Amino acid sequence: MVTKTDGSDLSDQVKAIQAELASLTDTIRKFGSEQASAGADALHNAAGRASETFRASADEARRRGQRVAEDIEGQITGNPVPAVLIAAGIGLFIGALIGRR
């Protein structure tokens, strides 16, 4: 059986296809935008975690440095004569190394 299609039927089909393509394009655009947003959020979160880790490490290093400085200060205060002699010996050694050049 052969059916005859007129121009209006074909025109309606073309319009329907165009509408579907427009809808598909919009869906793809939204999906791409969501993926980009998710990627940006993940990057932001990773940067935040790295910043927190770095800050915690810097604080720990500062605390350790303060403890070492306090320990050294305690040793110097408790034994001033040996501390001065050791410092003088280190100074003479460094002076000898620099003087050879």
mmCIF file with all atom_site columns, C-alpha atoms in Angstrom:
data_model
loop_
_atom_site.group_PDB
_atom_site.id
_atom_site.type_symbol
_atom_site.label_atom_id
_atom_site.label_alt_id
_atom_site.label_comp_id
_atom_site.label_asym_id
_atom_site.label_entity_id
_atom_site.label_seq_id
_atom_site.pdbx_PDB_ins_code
_atom_site.Cartn_x
_atom_site.Cartn_y
_atom_site.Cartn_z
_atom_site.occupancy
_atom_site.B_iso_or_equiv
_atom_site.pdbx_formal_charge
_atom_site.auth_seq_id
_atom_site.auth_comp_id
_atom_site.auth_asym_id
_atom_site.auth_atom_id
_atom_site.pdbx_PDB_model_num
ATOM 1   C CA . MET A 1 1   ? 0.000  0.000  0.000  1.00 0.00 ? 1   MET A CA 1
ATOM 2   C CA . VAL A 1 2   ? 1.394  3.352  -1.029 1.00 0.00 ? 2   VAL A CA 1
ATOM 3   C CA . THR A 1 3   ? 0.539  6.407  1.037  1.00 0.00 ? 3   THR A CA 1
ATOM 4   C CA . LYS A 1 4   ? 0.897  9.885  -0.159 1.00 0.00 ? 4   LYS A CA 1
ATOM 5   C CA . THR A 1 5   ? 2.574  12.382 2.154  1.00 0.00 ? 5   THR A CA 1
ATOM 6   C CA . ASP A 1 6   ? 1.985  15.999 1.688  1.00 0.00 ? 6   ASP A CA 1
ATOM 7   C CA . GLY A 1 7   ? 4.420  18.803 2.463  1.00 0.00 ? 7   GLY A CA 1
ATOM 8   C CA . SER A 1 8   ? 2.819  19.765 5.784  1.00 0.00 ? 8   SER A CA 1
ATOM 9   C CA . ASP A 1 9   ? 3.411  16.304 7.263  1.00 0.00 ? 9   ASP A CA 1
ATOM 10  C CA . LEU A 1 10  ? 7.080  16.444 6.250  1.00 0.00 ? 10  LEU A CA 1
ATOM 11  C CA . SER A 1 11  ? 7.375  19.964 7.612  1.00 0.00 ? 11  SER A CA 1
ATOM 12  C CA . ASP A 1 12  ? 5.912  18.819 10.951 1.00 0.00 ? 12  ASP A CA 1
ATOM 13  C CA . GLN A 1 13  ? 8.416  15.977 11.145 1.00 0.00 ? 13  GLN A CA 1
ATOM 14  C CA . VAL A 1 14  ? 11.341 18.345 10.428 1.00 0.00 ? 14  VAL A CA 1
ATOM 15  C CA . LYS A 1 15  ? 10.090 20.697 13.164 1.00 0.00 ? 15  LYS A CA 1
ATOM 16  C CA . ALA A 1 16  ? 9.799  17.784 15.585 1.00 0.00 ? 16  ALA A CA 1
ATOM 17  C CA . ILE A 1 17  ? 13.354 16.679 14.792 1.00 0.00 ? 17  ILE A CA 1
ATOM 18  C CA . GLN A 1 18  ? 14.610 20.251 15.262 1.00 0.00 ? 18  GLN A CA 1
ATOM 19  C CA . ALA A 1 19  ? 12.854 20.459 18.626 1.00 0.00 ? 19  ALA A CA 1
ATOM 20  C CA . GLU A 1 20  ? 14.387 17.145 19.711 1.00 0.00 ? 20  GLU A CA 1
ATOM 21  C CA . LEU A 1 21  ? 17.843 18.313 18.596 1.00 0.00 ? 21  LEU A CA 1
ATOM 22  C CA . ALA A 1 22  ? 17.407 21.570 20.514 1.00 0.00 ? 22  ALA A CA 1
ATOM 23  C CA . SER A 1 23  ? 16.345 19.606 23.591 1.00 0.00 ? 23  SER A CA 1
ATOM 24  C CA . LEU A 1 24  ? 19.302 17.231 23.222 1.00 0.00 ? 24  LEU A CA 1
ATOM 25  C CA . THR A 1 25  ? 21.696 20.164 22.814 1.00 0.00 ? 25  THR A CA 1
ATOM 26  C CA . ASP A 1 26  ? 20.293 21.778 25.957 1.00 0.00 ? 26  ASP A CA 1
ATOM 27  C CA . THR A 1 27  ? 20.627 18.515 27.872 1.00 0.00 ? 27  THR A CA 1
ATOM 28  C CA . ILE A 1 28  ? 24.251 18.098 26.763 1.00 0.00 ? 28  ILE A CA 1
ATOM 29  C CA . ARG A 1 29  ? 25.012 21.723 27.708 1.00 0.00 ? 29  ARG A CA 1
ATOM 30  C CA . LYS A 1 30  ? 23.499 21.224 31.186 1.00 0.00 ? 30  LYS A CA 1
ATOM 31  C CA . PHE A 1 31  ? 25.397 17.971 31.662 1.00 0.00 ? 31  PHE A CA 1
ATOM 32  C CA . GLY A 1 32  ? 28.677 19.615 30.653 1.00 0.00 ? 32  GLY A CA 1
ATOM 33  C CA . SER A 1 33  ? 28.001 22.524 32.988 1.00 0.00 ? 33  SER A CA 1
ATOM 34  C CA . GLU A 1 34  ? 27.228 20.163 35.871 1.00 0.00 ? 34  GLU A CA 1
ATOM 35  C CA . GLN A 1 35  ? 30.387 18.171 35.224 1.00 0.00 ? 35  GLN A CA 1
ATOM 36  C CA . ALA A 1 36  ? 32.491 21.339 35.082 1.00 0.00 ? 36  ALA A CA 1
ATOM 37  C CA . SER A 1 37  ? 30.904 22.560 38.299 1.00 0.00 ? 37  SER A CA 1
ATOM 38  C CA . ALA A 1 38  ? 31.553 19.215 39.986 1.00 0.00 ? 38  ALA A CA 1
ATOM 39  C CA . GLY A 1 39  ? 35.160 19.300 38.821 1.00 0.00 ? 39  GLY A CA 1
ATOM 40  C CA . ALA A 1 40  ? 35.610 22.844 40.110 1.00 0.00 ? 40  ALA A CA 1
ATOM 41  C CA . ASP A 1 41  ? 34.095 21.858 43.461 1.00 0.00 ? 41  ASP A CA 1
ATOM 42  C CA . ALA A 1 42  ? 36.393 18.839 43.714 1.00 0.00 ? 42  ALA A CA 1
ATOM 43  C CA . LEU A 1 43  ? 39.413 21.004 42.903 1.00 0.00 ? 43  LEU A CA 1
ATOM 44  C CA . HIS A 1 44  ? 38.340 23.612 45.455 1.00 0.00 ? 44  HIS A CA 1
ATOM 45  C CA . ASN A 1 45  ? 37.893 20.920 48.126 1.00 0.00 ? 45  ASN A CA 1
ATOM 46  C CA . ALA A 1 46  ? 41.289 19.377 47.338 1.00 0.00 ? 46  ALA A CA 1
ATOM 47  C CA . ALA A 1 47  ? 42.949 22.795 47.560 1.00 0.00 ? 47  ALA A CA 1
ATOM 48  C CA . GLY A 1 48  ? 41.245 23.389 50.905 1.00 0.00 ? 48  GLY A CA 1
ATOM 49  C CA . ARG A 1 49  ? 42.448 20.059 52.275 1.00 0.00 ? 49  ARG A CA 1
ATOM 50  C CA . ALA A 1 50  ? 45.992 20.727 51.020 1.00 0.00 ? 50  ALA A CA 1
ATOM 51  C CA . SER A 1 51  ? 45.936 24.153 52.664 1.00 0.00 ? 51  SER A CA 1
ATOM 52  C CA . GLU A 1 52  ? 44.771 22.683 55.967 1.00 0.00 ? 52  GLU A CA 1
ATOM 53  C CA . THR A 1 53  ? 47.457 19.987 55.824 1.00 0.00 ? 53  THR A CA 1
ATOM 54  C CA . PHE A 1 54  ? 50.158 22.543 55.040 1.00 0.00 ? 54  PHE A CA 1
ATOM 55  C CA . ARG A 1 55  ? 48.978 24.826 57.854 1.00 0.00 ? 55  ARG A CA 1
ATOM 56  C CA . ALA A 1 56  ? 48.971 21.917 60.327 1.00 0.00 ? 56  ALA A CA 1
ATOM 57  C CA . SER A 1 57  ? 52.466 20.872 59.231 1.00 0.00 ? 57  SER A CA 1
ATOM 58  C CA . ALA A 1 58  ? 53.755 24.437 59.555 1.00 0.00 ? 58  ALA A CA 1
ATOM 59  C CA . ASP A 1 59  ? 52.248 24.727 63.051 1.00 0.00 ? 59  ASP A CA 1
ATOM 60  C CA . GLU A 1 60  ? 53.832 21.435 64.091 1.00 0.00 ? 60  GLU A CA 1
ATOM 61  C CA . ALA A 1 61  ? 57.229 22.532 62.722 1.00 0.00 ? 61  ALA A CA 1
ATOM 62  C CA . ARG A 1 62  ? 56.918 25.844 64.594 1.00 0.00 ? 62  ARG A CA 1
ATOM 63  C CA . ARG A 1 63  ? 56.088 24.021 67.864 1.00 0.00 ? 63  ARG A CA 1
ATOM 64  C CA . ARG A 1 64  ? 59.034 21.658 67.417 1.00 0.00 ? 64  ARG A CA 1
ATOM 65  C CA . GLY A 1 65  ? 61.345 24.576 66.670 1.00 0.00 ? 65  GLY A CA 1
ATOM 66  C CA . GLN A 1 66  ? 60.192 26.361 69.811 1.00 0.00 ? 66  GLN A CA 1
ATOM 67  C CA . ARG A 1 67  ? 60.788 23.235 71.904 1.00 0.00 ? 67  ARG A CA 1
ATOM 68  C CA . VAL A 1 68  ? 64.291 22.827 70.483 1.00 0.00 ? 68  VAL A CA 1
ATOM 69  C CA . ALA A 1 69  ? 65.047 26.520 71.114 1.00 0.00 ? 69  ALA A CA 1
ATOM 70  C CA . GLU A 1 70  ? 63.774 26.186 74.692 1.00 0.00 ? 70  GLU A CA 1
ATOM 71  C CA . ASP A 1 71  ? 65.901 23.058 75.209 1.00 0.00 ? 71  ASP A CA 1
ATOM 72  C CA . ILE A 1 72  ? 69.008 24.810 73.876 1.00 0.00 ? 72  ILE A CA 1
ATOM 73  C CA . GLU A 1 73  ? 68.280 27.869 76.002 1.00 0.00 ? 73  GLU A CA 1
ATOM 74  C CA . GLY A 1 74  ? 67.929 25.613 79.041 1.00 0.00 ? 74  GLY A CA 1
ATOM 75  C CA . GLN A 1 75  ? 71.276 23.937 78.303 1.00 0.00 ? 75  GLN A CA 1
ATOM 76  C CA . ILE A 1 76  ? 73.003 27.292 77.851 1.00 0.00 ? 76  ILE A CA 1
ATOM 77  C CA . THR A 1 77  ? 71.452 28.690 81.042 1.00 0.00 ? 77  THR A CA 1
ATOM 78  C CA . GLY A 1 78  ? 72.333 25.580 83.019 1.00 0.00 ? 78  GLY A CA 1
ATOM 79  C CA . ASN A 1 79  ? 75.924 25.339 81.700 1.00 0.00 ? 79  ASN A CA 1
ATOM 80  C CA . PRO A 1 80  ? 77.097 28.805 80.611 1.00 0.00 ? 80  PRO A CA 1
ATOM 81  C CA . VAL A 1 81  ? 80.878 28.177 80.573 1.00 0.00 ? 81  VAL A CA 1
ATOM 82  C CA . PRO A 1 82  ? 80.803 25.049 78.363 1.00 0.00 ? 82  PRO A CA 1
ATOM 83  C CA . ALA A 1 83  ? 78.272 26.770 76.092 1.00 0.00 ? 83  ALA A CA 1
ATOM 84  C CA . VAL A 1 84  ? 80.592 29.760 75.587 1.00 0.00 ? 84  VAL A CA 1
ATOM 85  C CA . LEU A 1 85  ? 83.586 27.455 74.988 1.00 0.00 ? 85  LEU A CA 1
ATOM 86  C CA . ILE A 1 86  ? 81.654 25.389 72.443 1.00 0.00 ? 86  ILE A CA 1
ATOM 87  C CA . ALA A 1 87  ? 80.464 28.537 70.654 1.00 0.00 ? 87  ALA A CA 1
ATOM 88  C CA . ALA A 1 88  ? 84.020 29.897 70.605 1.00 0.00 ? 88  ALA A CA 1
ATOM 89  C CA . GLY A 1 89  ? 85.337 26.585 69.219 1.00 0.00 ? 89  GLY A CA 1
ATOM 90  C CA . ILE A 1 90  ? 82.707 26.551 66.465 1.00 0.00 ? 90  ILE A CA 1
ATOM 91  C CA . GLY A 1 91  ? 83.559 30.174 65.622 1.00 0.00 ? 91  GLY A CA 1
ATOM 92  C CA . LEU A 1 92  ? 87.276 29.372 65.390 1.00 0.00 ? 92  LEU A CA 1
ATOM 93  C CA . PHE A 1 93  ? 86.566 26.345 63.197 1.00 0.00 ? 93  PHE A CA 1
ATOM 94  C CA . ILE A 1 94  ? 84.377 28.330 60.782 1.00 0.00 ? 94  ILE A CA 1
ATOM 95  C CA . GLY A 1 95  ? 86.969 31.146 60.755 1.00 0.00 ? 95  GLY A CA 1
ATOM 96  C CA . ALA A 1 96  ? 89.706 28.634 59.876 1.00 0.00 ? 96  ALA A CA 1
ATOM 97  C CA . LEU A 1 97  ? 87.632 27.191 57.035 1.00 0.00 ? 97  LEU A CA 1
ATOM 98  C CA . ILE A 1 98  ? 86.885 30.637 55.607 1.00 0.00 ? 98  ILE A CA 1
ATOM 99  C CA . GLY A 1 99  ? 90.507 31.792 56.063 1.00 0.00 ? 99  GLY A CA 1
ATOM 100 C CA . ARG A 1 100 ? 91.866 28.937 53.909 1.00 0.00 ? 100 ARG A CA 1
ATOM 101 C CA . ARG A 1 101 ? 90.155 30.195 50.804 1.00 0.00 ? 101 ARG A CA 1
#
